[in-house]
Amino acid sequence: MLDALVVGGGPAGLAVAHSVLQARPGAQVAVLERSDIRPRGATVAVAPNGLRALEAIRPDLKAALLPHHCVHQRIQRYSPEGAPVPSRRVTAREQLKQYGEMIMLPWHRLQSTLAAALPQGVLHTNHRFLGFTEGADGVVAEFETPAGIRSFEAALLIDADGGQSAVREALLADGPPQFLGMAIWRAVRPVPAGWPEDAATWGVIGQSLTAAVLQDGELAWQAFAPWPADQLHMIGGGHRSYVHDDVSAAEQSVAGGTQRSREEIGAERILRCLEAFEGYPQLALDLVATTDPLAVTEHGQFFREAEGCQTYVRGRVALVGDAAHLATPFLGQGCSQAFEDGLELGRAIGEHGFSPEALAAYQEIRLPAASAVQHWSVKLCRQFRAGNLEHTEVDVSINEGFLQRRFEPLAADVAASG
Ligand SMILES: Cc1cc2nc3c(=O)[nH]c(=O)nc-3n(C[C@H](O)[C@H](O)[C@H](O)COP(=O)(O)OP(=O)(O)OC[C@H]3O[C@@H](n4cnc5c(N)ncnc54)[C@H](O)[C@@H]3O)c2cc1C
Protein backbone atom coordinates (compact mmCIF):
# COMPACT_ATOMS: atom_id res chain seq x y z
CA MET A 1 0.00 0.00 0.00
CA LEU A 2 1.23 3.50 -0.89
CA ASP A 3 1.36 6.33 1.64
CA ALA A 4 -0.14 8.96 -0.65
CA LEU A 5 -1.76 8.83 -4.04
CA VAL A 6 -1.88 12.21 -5.81
CA VAL A 7 -4.36 12.58 -8.68
CA GLY A 8 -3.17 15.20 -11.19
CA GLY A 9 0.35 16.28 -12.18
CA GLY A 10 -0.20 20.04 -12.53
CA PRO A 11 1.42 22.64 -10.26
CA ALA A 12 -0.60 21.55 -7.19
CA GLY A 13 -0.07 17.80 -7.54
CA LEU A 14 3.66 18.11 -8.20
CA ALA A 15 4.13 20.56 -5.31
CA VAL A 16 2.30 18.18 -2.96
CA ALA A 17 4.47 15.26 -4.03
CA HIS A 18 7.67 17.23 -3.40
CA SER A 19 6.40 18.51 -0.09
CA VAL A 20 5.36 15.09 1.21
CA LEU A 21 8.68 13.59 0.14
CA GLN A 22 10.54 16.39 1.93
CA ALA A 23 8.48 16.08 5.10
CA ARG A 24 8.57 12.27 5.12
CA PRO A 25 11.72 11.13 3.30
CA GLY A 26 11.31 7.62 1.91
CA ALA A 27 7.50 7.85 1.78
CA GLN A 28 5.75 5.87 -0.96
CA VAL A 29 4.09 8.51 -3.13
CA ALA A 30 2.59 8.22 -6.63
CA VAL A 31 1.35 11.06 -8.86
CA LEU A 32 -1.16 9.91 -11.47
CA GLU A 33 -1.58 12.30 -14.42
CA ARG A 34 -4.04 11.74 -17.26
CA SER A 35 -1.89 13.43 -19.96
CA ASP A 36 1.72 13.21 -20.97
CA ILE A 37 4.27 15.95 -20.24
CA ARG A 38 4.56 18.19 -23.32
CA PRO A 39 4.27 21.88 -24.27
CA ARG A 40 0.77 23.16 -23.50
CA GLY A 41 -0.82 26.31 -22.13
CA ALA A 42 0.79 29.74 -22.32
CA THR A 43 2.50 31.61 -19.49
CA VAL A 44 1.69 31.51 -15.81
CA ALA A 45 2.62 33.86 -12.98
CA VAL A 46 4.08 32.76 -9.68
CA ALA A 47 3.64 35.61 -7.19
CA PRO A 48 6.15 36.36 -4.39
CA ASN A 49 4.11 34.34 -1.87
CA GLY A 50 3.95 31.37 -4.25
CA LEU A 51 7.70 31.45 -4.86
CA ARG A 52 8.33 31.64 -1.12
CA ALA A 53 6.04 28.66 -0.55
CA LEU A 54 7.91 26.64 -3.17
CA GLU A 55 11.22 27.67 -1.68
CA ALA A 56 9.99 26.55 1.74
CA ILE A 57 9.20 23.13 0.26
CA ARG A 58 12.59 22.76 -1.44
CA PRO A 59 14.86 25.74 -2.17
CA ASP A 60 16.34 24.05 -5.24
CA LEU A 61 12.89 23.92 -6.91
CA LYS A 62 12.68 27.70 -6.88
CA ALA A 63 16.24 27.89 -8.17
CA ALA A 64 15.35 25.50 -11.02
CA LEU A 65 12.39 27.66 -12.10
CA LEU A 66 14.19 31.03 -12.06
CA PRO A 67 16.08 30.50 -15.37
CA HIS A 68 12.70 30.05 -17.12
CA HIS A 69 11.46 33.46 -15.98
CA CYS A 70 10.67 35.57 -19.04
CA VAL A 71 12.24 38.96 -18.53
CA HIS A 72 10.56 41.60 -20.65
CA GLN A 73 12.35 44.88 -21.24
CA ARG A 74 9.30 46.50 -22.75
CA ILE A 75 5.70 45.79 -21.77
CA GLN A 76 3.32 47.64 -24.05
CA ARG A 77 -0.46 47.98 -23.87
CA TYR A 78 -2.55 48.89 -26.90
CA SER A 79 -6.22 49.76 -27.34
CA PRO A 80 -8.32 47.34 -29.43
CA GLU A 81 -7.59 49.65 -32.37
CA GLY A 82 -3.83 49.47 -31.78
CA ALA A 83 -3.18 52.86 -30.15
CA PRO A 84 -0.51 52.71 -27.40
CA VAL A 85 -2.01 53.07 -23.90
CA PRO A 86 0.01 54.16 -20.85
CA SER A 87 0.09 51.10 -18.62
CA ARG A 88 -0.67 51.06 -14.93
CA ARG A 89 0.56 47.49 -14.94
CA VAL A 90 4.16 48.49 -15.57
CA THR A 91 4.03 50.63 -12.46
CA ALA A 92 2.27 47.78 -10.72
CA ARG A 93 5.11 45.44 -11.62
CA GLU A 94 7.61 47.93 -10.22
CA GLN A 95 5.51 48.16 -7.09
CA LEU A 96 5.42 44.38 -6.85
CA LYS A 97 9.20 44.18 -6.60
CA GLN A 98 8.96 45.54 -3.06
CA TYR A 99 7.15 42.37 -2.05
CA GLY A 100 9.73 39.96 -3.38
CA GLU A 101 10.59 38.11 -6.52
CA MET A 102 7.85 37.01 -8.86
CA ILE A 103 8.21 35.04 -12.05
CA MET A 104 6.31 34.59 -15.28
CA LEU A 105 7.13 31.40 -17.13
CA PRO A 106 5.69 29.02 -19.70
CA TRP A 107 3.22 26.65 -18.01
CA HIS A 108 4.88 23.62 -19.60
CA ARG A 109 8.32 24.61 -18.27
CA LEU A 110 6.85 24.89 -14.78
CA GLN A 111 5.29 21.45 -15.08
CA SER A 112 8.30 19.74 -16.69
CA THR A 113 10.78 21.30 -14.22
CA LEU A 114 8.80 20.17 -11.16
CA ALA A 115 8.21 16.74 -12.74
CA ALA A 116 11.90 16.24 -13.58
CA ALA A 117 12.88 16.96 -9.96
CA LEU A 118 10.77 14.06 -8.61
CA PRO A 119 12.49 10.76 -7.88
CA GLN A 120 12.22 8.20 -10.67
CA GLY A 121 8.97 6.23 -10.67
CA VAL A 122 6.82 8.72 -8.71
CA LEU A 123 5.04 10.28 -11.70
CA HIS A 124 2.81 8.06 -13.84
CA THR A 125 1.51 9.80 -16.99
CA ASN A 126 -1.44 8.62 -19.11
CA HIS A 127 -3.35 7.56 -15.99
CA ARG A 128 -6.86 8.99 -15.93
CA PHE A 129 -8.74 8.87 -12.63
CA LEU A 130 -11.99 6.90 -12.83
CA GLY A 131 -13.20 6.52 -9.25
CA PHE A 132 -12.31 5.54 -5.68
CA THR A 133 -13.60 3.72 -2.64
CA GLU A 134 -12.59 4.51 0.91
CA GLY A 135 -12.10 1.92 3.64
CA ALA A 136 -11.13 2.23 7.31
CA ASP A 137 -7.37 2.23 6.63
CA GLY A 138 -7.05 3.55 3.13
CA VAL A 139 -8.40 4.40 -0.28
CA VAL A 140 -8.45 2.33 -3.48
CA ALA A 141 -8.54 4.34 -6.72
CA GLU A 142 -8.89 3.18 -10.32
CA PHE A 143 -7.24 4.67 -13.38
CA GLU A 144 -7.62 4.20 -17.10
CA THR A 145 -4.21 3.63 -18.72
CA PRO A 146 -3.10 2.59 -22.23
CA ALA A 147 -2.51 -0.88 -20.75
CA GLY A 148 -6.00 -1.13 -19.23
CA ILE A 149 -7.52 -0.32 -15.84
CA ARG A 150 -5.05 -0.09 -12.90
CA SER A 151 -5.87 0.08 -9.19
CA PHE A 152 -3.75 1.78 -6.53
CA GLU A 153 -4.23 1.57 -2.77
CA ALA A 154 -2.97 4.30 -0.46
CA ALA A 155 -3.39 5.62 3.06
CA LEU A 156 -4.36 9.05 1.66
CA LEU A 157 -5.79 10.27 -1.63
CA ILE A 158 -4.78 13.81 -2.60
CA ASP A 159 -6.94 15.39 -5.26
CA ALA A 160 -5.03 17.80 -7.54
CA ASP A 161 -6.93 17.27 -10.78
CA GLY A 162 -7.79 20.91 -11.43
CA GLY A 163 -10.87 23.08 -11.86
CA GLN A 164 -13.09 20.39 -13.39
CA SER A 165 -12.09 17.86 -10.77
CA ALA A 166 -13.45 14.35 -11.17
CA VAL A 167 -12.32 13.45 -7.64
CA ARG A 168 -14.20 16.44 -6.17
CA GLU A 169 -17.32 15.31 -8.00
CA ALA A 170 -16.92 11.78 -6.62
CA LEU A 171 -16.23 13.08 -3.09
CA LEU A 172 -18.59 16.05 -2.71
CA ALA A 173 -20.97 15.77 -5.68
CA ASP A 174 -21.46 19.54 -5.55
CA GLY A 175 -21.75 19.98 -9.30
CA PRO A 176 -19.54 21.64 -11.88
CA PRO A 177 -18.05 25.11 -11.39
CA GLN A 178 -19.83 28.19 -12.74
CA PHE A 179 -19.08 29.52 -16.21
CA LEU A 180 -17.46 32.94 -16.07
CA GLY A 181 -18.82 33.94 -19.48
CA MET A 182 -15.37 33.98 -21.05
CA ALA A 183 -13.49 31.89 -23.59
CA ILE A 184 -9.72 31.49 -23.59
CA TRP A 185 -7.46 30.50 -26.44
CA ARG A 186 -3.79 29.82 -25.79
CA ALA A 187 -0.73 28.65 -27.70
CA VAL A 188 3.06 28.51 -27.60
CA ARG A 189 4.53 29.02 -31.07
CA PRO A 190 7.78 30.11 -32.74
CA VAL A 191 8.40 33.90 -32.74
CA PRO A 192 7.36 35.18 -36.21
CA ALA A 193 10.15 36.67 -38.31
CA GLY A 194 10.43 40.43 -37.67
CA TRP A 195 8.11 40.30 -34.64
CA PRO A 196 8.38 43.80 -33.09
CA GLU A 197 7.08 43.28 -29.54
CA ASP A 198 8.65 41.95 -26.36
CA ALA A 199 5.45 41.68 -24.32
CA ALA A 200 2.26 43.30 -25.61
CA THR A 201 -1.46 43.33 -24.86
CA TRP A 202 -4.19 44.54 -27.20
CA GLY A 203 -7.65 45.23 -25.80
CA VAL A 204 -9.33 46.00 -22.51
CA ILE A 205 -9.89 44.10 -19.28
CA GLY A 206 -12.19 41.18 -20.11
CA GLN A 207 -11.27 41.11 -23.81
CA SER A 208 -7.59 41.06 -24.54
CA LEU A 209 -4.97 39.36 -26.61
CA THR A 210 -1.54 39.10 -24.98
CA ALA A 211 1.72 37.99 -26.59
CA ALA A 212 4.97 37.42 -24.70
CA VAL A 213 8.29 36.38 -26.16
CA LEU A 214 9.76 33.44 -24.22
CA GLN A 215 13.25 32.06 -24.31
CA ASP A 216 14.47 29.68 -27.03
CA GLY A 217 12.71 31.51 -29.91
CA GLU A 218 9.22 30.79 -28.60
CA LEU A 219 6.28 33.09 -28.03
CA ALA A 220 3.17 32.48 -25.93
CA TRP A 221 -0.13 34.16 -26.73
CA GLN A 222 -3.40 34.04 -24.90
CA ALA A 223 -6.72 35.58 -25.82
CA PHE A 224 -9.65 36.17 -23.42
CA ALA A 225 -13.03 37.20 -24.80
CA PRO A 226 -16.64 37.24 -23.60
CA TRP A 227 -18.47 34.10 -24.65
CA PRO A 228 -22.23 33.50 -24.32
CA ALA A 229 -23.26 30.77 -21.88
CA ASP A 230 -25.68 29.26 -24.40
CA GLN A 231 -22.76 28.78 -26.82
CA LEU A 232 -20.46 27.12 -24.28
CA HIS A 233 -20.91 23.73 -25.92
CA MET A 234 -19.16 25.16 -29.02
CA ILE A 235 -15.76 25.59 -27.35
CA GLY A 236 -13.23 23.00 -26.34
CA GLY A 237 -15.59 20.45 -24.82
CA GLY A 238 -18.16 22.74 -23.22
CA HIS A 239 -18.80 22.63 -19.52
CA ARG A 240 -16.47 19.75 -18.74
CA SER A 241 -13.41 21.35 -20.30
CA TYR A 242 -10.79 23.20 -18.36
CA VAL A 243 -7.40 23.77 -19.94
CA HIS A 244 -7.87 20.39 -21.45
CA ASP A 245 -6.41 20.23 -24.93
CA ASP A 246 -7.81 16.84 -25.80
CA VAL A 247 -10.36 17.01 -28.55
CA SER A 248 -13.81 16.44 -27.06
CA ALA A 249 -16.41 14.10 -28.49
CA ALA A 250 -18.64 17.10 -29.19
CA GLU A 251 -15.90 18.74 -31.24
CA GLN A 252 -15.04 15.57 -33.09
CA SER A 253 -18.44 14.84 -34.57
CA VAL A 254 -20.28 17.11 -36.97
CA ALA A 255 -23.95 17.07 -37.78
CA GLY A 256 -23.53 14.34 -40.40
CA GLY A 257 -21.60 12.16 -37.94
CA THR A 258 -18.29 12.31 -39.85
CA GLN A 259 -15.10 12.55 -37.81
CA ARG A 260 -12.89 15.59 -38.20
CA SER A 261 -9.12 15.60 -37.92
CA ARG A 262 -7.30 17.35 -35.06
CA GLU A 263 -5.97 19.86 -37.60
CA GLU A 264 -9.51 20.75 -38.70
CA ILE A 265 -10.64 21.13 -35.10
CA GLY A 266 -7.60 23.30 -34.33
CA ALA A 267 -8.30 25.45 -37.40
CA GLU A 268 -11.88 25.98 -36.17
CA ARG A 269 -10.58 27.06 -32.75
CA ILE A 270 -8.36 29.63 -34.51
CA LEU A 271 -11.30 30.90 -36.57
CA ARG A 272 -13.45 31.35 -33.46
CA CYS A 273 -10.65 33.30 -31.80
CA LEU A 274 -10.17 35.50 -34.88
CA GLU A 275 -13.91 36.20 -35.03
CA ALA A 276 -13.91 37.21 -31.36
CA PHE A 277 -11.10 39.71 -32.08
CA GLU A 278 -12.38 41.01 -35.41
CA GLY A 279 -11.15 44.57 -36.05
CA TYR A 280 -8.06 44.20 -33.85
CA PRO A 281 -4.67 45.15 -35.41
CA GLN A 282 -3.55 42.84 -38.22
CA LEU A 283 -0.23 42.13 -36.46
CA ALA A 284 -2.06 40.54 -33.53
CA LEU A 285 -4.53 38.67 -35.73
CA ASP A 286 -1.75 37.30 -37.95
CA LEU A 287 -0.04 35.94 -34.86
CA VAL A 288 -3.13 33.84 -34.13
CA ALA A 289 -3.89 32.98 -37.76
CA THR A 290 -0.38 31.63 -38.46
CA THR A 291 -0.23 29.41 -35.35
CA ASP A 292 -0.06 25.65 -35.87
CA PRO A 293 -3.69 24.54 -35.31
CA LEU A 294 -2.47 21.60 -33.23
CA ALA A 295 -0.88 23.99 -30.71
CA VAL A 296 -4.08 25.87 -29.85
CA THR A 297 -6.05 25.12 -26.70
CA GLU A 298 -9.56 26.49 -26.25
CA HIS A 299 -11.83 26.39 -23.25
CA GLY A 300 -14.32 28.28 -21.15
CA GLN A 301 -13.22 29.97 -17.94
CA PHE A 302 -14.90 28.73 -14.77
CA PHE A 303 -14.88 29.59 -11.08
CA ARG A 304 -16.44 28.68 -7.74
CA GLU A 305 -17.59 31.06 -5.02
CA ALA A 306 -15.54 30.72 -1.82
CA GLU A 307 -18.78 30.08 0.13
CA GLY A 308 -19.33 26.91 -1.90
CA CYS A 309 -15.80 25.65 -1.19
CA GLN A 310 -15.70 25.26 2.59
CA THR A 311 -14.70 21.58 2.50
CA TYR A 312 -11.19 20.61 1.45
CA VAL A 313 -11.10 17.33 3.34
CA ARG A 314 -13.31 14.34 3.94
CA GLY A 315 -11.92 11.29 5.71
CA ARG A 316 -8.78 10.18 3.90
CA VAL A 317 -9.23 12.45 0.88
CA ALA A 318 -7.98 16.05 0.57
CA LEU A 319 -8.51 18.57 -2.22
CA VAL A 320 -5.68 20.92 -3.24
CA GLY A 321 -5.17 23.65 -5.87
CA ASP A 322 -7.94 24.47 -8.34
CA ALA A 323 -9.84 21.31 -7.35
CA ALA A 324 -10.29 22.82 -3.87
CA HIS A 325 -10.74 26.53 -4.57
CA LEU A 326 -11.07 27.40 -8.26
CA ALA A 327 -10.78 31.19 -8.47
CA THR A 328 -11.28 33.61 -11.37
CA PRO A 329 -8.07 34.49 -13.24
CA PHE A 330 -8.25 38.10 -12.03
CA LEU A 331 -5.82 37.87 -9.12
CA GLY A 332 -3.16 35.73 -10.82
CA GLN A 333 -2.82 33.63 -7.64
CA GLY A 334 -3.86 30.15 -8.92
CA CYS A 335 -0.40 28.68 -9.04
CA SER A 336 0.76 30.44 -5.88
CA GLN A 337 -2.19 29.12 -3.88
CA ALA A 338 -1.44 25.63 -5.22
CA PHE A 339 2.11 25.91 -3.86
CA GLU A 340 0.86 27.17 -0.49
CA ASP A 341 -1.49 24.15 -0.34
CA GLY A 342 1.37 21.80 -1.19
CA LEU A 343 3.59 23.25 1.52
CA GLU A 344 1.01 23.10 4.31
CA LEU A 345 -0.22 19.64 3.38
CA GLY A 346 3.34 18.32 3.46
CA ARG A 347 3.93 20.04 6.80
CA ALA A 348 0.77 18.53 8.27
CA ILE A 349 1.70 15.05 7.05
CA GLY A 350 5.19 15.53 8.50
CA GLU A 351 3.60 16.24 11.86
CA HIS A 352 0.65 13.84 11.94
CA GLY A 353 1.68 11.10 9.50
CA PHE A 354 -0.50 9.74 6.68
CA SER A 355 -3.69 10.14 8.67
CA PRO A 356 -7.03 11.95 8.55
CA GLU A 357 -5.66 14.16 11.37
CA ALA A 358 -3.00 15.47 8.99
CA LEU A 359 -5.66 16.36 6.43
CA ALA A 360 -7.76 18.12 9.06
CA ALA A 361 -4.69 20.14 10.14
CA TYR A 362 -4.06 21.09 6.49
CA GLN A 363 -7.65 22.28 6.09
CA GLU A 364 -7.51 24.36 9.25
CA ILE A 365 -4.55 26.35 7.91
CA ARG A 366 -5.42 26.57 4.24
CA LEU A 367 -9.18 27.02 4.14
CA PRO A 368 -9.29 30.58 5.49
CA ALA A 369 -6.17 31.62 3.58
CA ALA A 370 -7.23 30.29 0.18
CA SER A 371 -10.87 31.33 0.66
CA ALA A 372 -9.78 34.96 1.09
CA VAL A 373 -7.93 34.86 -2.23
CA GLN A 374 -10.82 33.11 -3.97
CA HIS A 375 -13.33 35.61 -2.57
CA TRP A 376 -11.28 38.58 -3.81
CA SER A 377 -10.74 37.06 -7.24
CA VAL A 378 -14.53 36.92 -7.71
CA LYS A 379 -15.08 40.39 -6.23
CA LEU A 380 -12.42 41.95 -8.44
CA CYS A 381 -13.84 40.23 -11.50
CA ARG A 382 -17.29 41.72 -10.71
CA GLN A 383 -15.76 45.18 -10.20
CA PHE A 384 -13.97 45.01 -13.55
CA ARG A 385 -17.17 43.87 -15.26
CA ALA A 386 -19.04 46.81 -13.76
CA GLY A 387 -16.43 49.12 -15.26
CA ASN A 388 -14.79 49.90 -11.92
CA LEU A 389 -11.08 49.76 -12.70
CA GLU A 390 -9.99 51.59 -9.59
CA HIS A 391 -8.15 48.61 -8.09
CA THR A 392 -5.62 46.43 -9.89
CA GLU A 393 -4.95 42.85 -8.86
CA VAL A 394 -1.67 44.09 -7.39
CA ASP A 395 -3.44 46.66 -5.18
CA VAL A 396 -5.80 44.01 -3.87
CA SER A 397 -3.07 41.45 -3.30
CA ILE A 398 -0.99 43.99 -1.38
CA ASN A 399 -3.89 45.41 0.63
CA GLU A 400 -5.12 41.97 1.62
CA GLY A 401 -1.63 40.79 2.48
CA PHE A 402 -1.51 37.88 0.00
CA LEU A 403 1.89 38.85 -1.37
CA GLN A 404 3.39 39.38 2.07
CA ARG A 405 2.80 35.80 3.23
CA ARG A 406 5.96 34.14 4.52
CA PHE A 407 6.56 30.52 5.44
CA GLU A 408 8.80 28.50 7.72
CA PRO A 409 10.87 26.06 5.65
CA LEU A 410 9.76 22.43 5.75
CA ALA A 411 13.32 21.34 6.32
CA ALA A 412 13.21 23.00 9.76
CA ASP A 413 10.19 20.89 10.75
CA VAL A 414 11.90 17.74 9.52
CA ALA A 415 15.09 18.56 11.44
CA ALA A 416 13.09 19.31 14.60
CA SER A 417 11.08 16.09 14.43
CA GLY A 418 14.10 13.95 13.49
C1 LIG B 1 -2.50 21.93 -19.67
C2 LIG B 1 -2.66 23.13 -18.77
C3 LIG B 1 -2.20 24.38 -19.20
C4 LIG B 1 -2.36 25.50 -18.39
N1 LIG B 1 -1.88 26.69 -18.84
C5 LIG B 1 -2.02 27.80 -18.06
C6 LIG B 1 -1.49 29.05 -18.51
O1 LIG B 1 -0.90 29.15 -19.57
N2 LIG B 1 -1.67 30.14 -17.70
C7 LIG B 1 -2.32 30.06 -16.48
O2 LIG B 1 -2.44 31.07 -15.79
N3 LIG B 1 -2.80 28.88 -16.04
C8 LIG B 1 -2.69 27.75 -16.80
N4 LIG B 1 -3.19 26.56 -16.36
C9 LIG B 1 -3.96 26.53 -15.09
C10 LIG B 1 -3.08 26.59 -13.84
O3 LIG B 1 -2.10 25.60 -13.87
C11 LIG B 1 -3.95 26.39 -12.61
O4 LIG B 1 -4.99 27.34 -12.62
C12 LIG B 1 -3.23 26.56 -11.27
O5 LIG B 1 -1.87 26.60 -11.37
C13 LIG B 1 -3.60 25.46 -10.26
O6 LIG B 1 -2.99 24.25 -10.64
P1 LIG B 1 -3.63 22.82 -10.35
O7 LIG B 1 -2.48 21.88 -10.36
O8 LIG B 1 -4.52 22.87 -9.18
O9 LIG B 1 -4.59 22.55 -11.59
P2 LIG B 1 -4.21 22.30 -13.11
O10 LIG B 1 -3.09 23.15 -13.53
O11 LIG B 1 -5.47 22.39 -13.87
O12 LIG B 1 -3.68 20.78 -13.12
C14 LIG B 1 -4.53 19.67 -12.97
C15 LIG B 1 -3.83 18.44 -13.51
O13 LIG B 1 -4.65 17.31 -13.31
C16 LIG B 1 -4.73 16.55 -14.50
N5 LIG B 1 -6.02 15.85 -14.51
C17 LIG B 1 -7.25 16.37 -14.74
N6 LIG B 1 -8.19 15.42 -14.67
C18 LIG B 1 -7.55 14.26 -14.39
C19 LIG B 1 -7.98 12.93 -14.20
N7 LIG B 1 -9.28 12.56 -14.30
N8 LIG B 1 -7.05 11.99 -13.92
C20 LIG B 1 -5.72 12.32 -13.81
N9 LIG B 1 -5.27 13.57 -14.01
C21 LIG B 1 -6.16 14.53 -14.28
C22 LIG B 1 -4.60 17.59 -15.60
O14 LIG B 1 -4.15 17.03 -16.82
C23 LIG B 1 -3.58 18.55 -15.01
O15 LIG B 1 -2.25 18.21 -15.30
C24 LIG B 1 -3.02 25.40 -17.12
C25 LIG B 1 -3.48 24.15 -16.70
C26 LIG B 1 -3.31 23.02 -17.51
C27 LIG B 1 -3.83 21.68 -17.04
mmCIF file of C-alpha atoms and ligand atoms in Angstrom, residues 7-13 32-35 40-44 107 111 127-129 160-163 166 186 222 242-243 320-323 334-335 338, ligand 1:
data_model
loop_
_atom_site.group_PDB
_atom_site.id
_atom_site.type_symbol
_atom_site.label_atom_id
_atom_site.label_comp_id
_atom_site.label_asym_id
_atom_site.label_seq_id
_atom_site.Cartn_x
_atom_site.Cartn_y
_atom_site.Cartn_z
ATOM 1 C CA VAL A 7 -4.356 12.582 -8.684
ATOM 2 C CA GLY A 8 -3.166 15.204 -11.191
ATOM 3 C CA GLY A 9 0.354 16.277 -12.179
ATOM 4 C CA GLY A 10 -0.204 20.035 -12.526
ATOM 5 C CA PRO A 11 1.421 22.643 -10.264
ATOM 6 C CA ALA A 12 -0.598 21.553 -7.194
ATOM 7 C CA GLY A 13 -0.066 17.799 -7.538
ATOM 8 C CA LEU A 32 -1.164 9.907 -11.475
ATOM 9 C CA GLU A 33 -1.584 12.297 -14.418
ATOM 10 C CA ARG A 34 -4.040 11.743 -17.259
ATOM 11 C CA SER A 35 -1.892 13.435 -19.960
ATOM 12 C CA ARG A 40 0.770 23.161 -23.499
ATOM 13 C CA GLY A 41 -0.823 26.312 -22.125
ATOM 14 C CA ALA A 42 0.789 29.741 -22.319
ATOM 15 C CA THR A 43 2.496 31.612 -19.487
ATOM 16 C CA VAL A 44 1.691 31.512 -15.808
ATOM 17 C CA TRP A 107 3.223 26.648 -18.014
ATOM 18 C CA GLN A 111 5.291 21.445 -15.081
ATOM 19 C CA HIS A 127 -3.347 7.562 -15.989
ATOM 20 C CA ARG A 128 -6.863 8.991 -15.931
ATOM 21 C CA PHE A 129 -8.745 8.865 -12.632
ATOM 22 C CA ALA A 160 -5.028 17.797 -7.537
ATOM 23 C CA ASP A 161 -6.929 17.271 -10.783
ATOM 24 C CA GLY A 162 -7.791 20.910 -11.432
ATOM 25 C CA GLY A 163 -10.865 23.076 -11.862
ATOM 26 C CA ALA A 166 -13.446 14.347 -11.172
ATOM 27 C CA ARG A 186 -3.788 29.824 -25.793
ATOM 28 C CA GLN A 222 -3.404 34.042 -24.902
ATOM 29 C CA TYR A 242 -10.790 23.200 -18.358
ATOM 30 C CA VAL A 243 -7.398 23.775 -19.938
ATOM 31 C CA VAL A 320 -5.684 20.918 -3.238
ATOM 32 C CA GLY A 321 -5.175 23.649 -5.869
ATOM 33 C CA ASP A 322 -7.944 24.469 -8.337
ATOM 34 C CA ALA A 323 -9.844 21.314 -7.347
ATOM 35 C CA GLY A 334 -3.858 30.155 -8.922
ATOM 36 C CA CYS A 335 -0.396 28.683 -9.043
ATOM 37 C CA ALA A 338 -1.445 25.631 -5.224
HETATM 38 C C1 LIG B 1 -2.497 21.933 -19.666
HETATM 39 C C2 LIG B 1 -2.665 23.134 -18.772
HETATM 40 C C3 LIG B 1 -2.197 24.376 -19.200
HETATM 41 C C4 LIG B 1 -2.364 25.503 -18.389
HETATM 42 N N1 LIG B 1 -1.884 26.691 -18.839
HETATM 43 C C5 LIG B 1 -2.019 27.798 -18.061
HETATM 44 C C6 LIG B 1 -1.489 29.045 -18.506
HETATM 45 O O1 LIG B 1 -0.899 29.146 -19.571
HETATM 46 N N2 LIG B 1 -1.672 30.142 -17.697
HETATM 47 C C7 LIG B 1 -2.318 30.056 -16.477
HETATM 48 O O2 LIG B 1 -2.440 31.068 -15.788
HETATM 49 N N3 LIG B 1 -2.803 28.878 -16.037
HETATM 50 C C8 LIG B 1 -2.686 27.749 -16.797
HETATM 51 N N4 LIG B 1 -3.189 26.556 -16.358
HETATM 52 C C9 LIG B 1 -3.959 26.532 -15.093
HETATM 53 C C10 LIG B 1 -3.083 26.589 -13.838
HETATM 54 O O3 LIG B 1 -2.097 25.604 -13.872
HETATM 55 C C11 LIG B 1 -3.955 26.390 -12.612
HETATM 56 O O4 LIG B 1 -4.991 27.340 -12.620
HETATM 57 C C12 LIG B 1 -3.232 26.555 -11.273
HETATM 58 O O5 LIG B 1 -1.873 26.598 -11.367
HETATM 59 C C13 LIG B 1 -3.604 25.457 -10.263
HETATM 60 O O6 LIG B 1 -2.990 24.246 -10.642
HETATM 61 P P1 LIG B 1 -3.627 22.823 -10.351
HETATM 62 O O7 LIG B 1 -2.484 21.880 -10.361
HETATM 63 O O8 LIG B 1 -4.522 22.866 -9.181
HETATM 64 O O9 LIG B 1 -4.589 22.548 -11.586
HETATM 65 P P2 LIG B 1 -4.206 22.299 -13.112
HETATM 66 O O10 LIG B 1 -3.093 23.148 -13.526
HETATM 67 O O11 LIG B 1 -5.472 22.388 -13.875
HETATM 68 O O12 LIG B 1 -3.680 20.784 -13.123
HETATM 69 C C14 LIG B 1 -4.530 19.672 -12.971
HETATM 70 C C15 LIG B 1 -3.833 18.442 -13.513
HETATM 71 O O13 LIG B 1 -4.654 17.306 -13.309
HETATM 72 C C16 LIG B 1 -4.734 16.548 -14.504
HETATM 73 N N5 LIG B 1 -6.021 15.852 -14.511
HETATM 74 C C17 LIG B 1 -7.249 16.369 -14.735
HETATM 75 N N6 LIG B 1 -8.186 15.418 -14.671
HETATM 76 C C18 LIG B 1 -7.547 14.263 -14.385
HETATM 77 C C19 LIG B 1 -7.979 12.929 -14.203
HETATM 78 N N7 LIG B 1 -9.280 12.560 -14.300
HETATM 79 N N8 LIG B 1 -7.047 11.986 -13.919
HETATM 80 C C20 LIG B 1 -5.725 12.318 -13.814
HETATM 81 N N9 LIG B 1 -5.268 13.573 -14.007
HETATM 82 C C21 LIG B 1 -6.160 14.535 -14.277
HETATM 83 C C22 LIG B 1 -4.595 17.590 -15.605
HETATM 84 O O14 LIG B 1 -4.150 17.026 -16.823
HETATM 85 C C23 LIG B 1 -3.577 18.555 -15.014
HETATM 86 O O15 LIG B 1 -2.249 18.208 -15.296
HETATM 87 C C24 LIG B 1 -3.024 25.396 -17.123
HETATM 88 C C25 LIG B 1 -3.484 24.148 -16.697
HETATM 89 C C26 LIG B 1 -3.311 23.017 -17.507
HETATM 90 C C27 LIG B 1 -3.829 21.677 -17.036
#
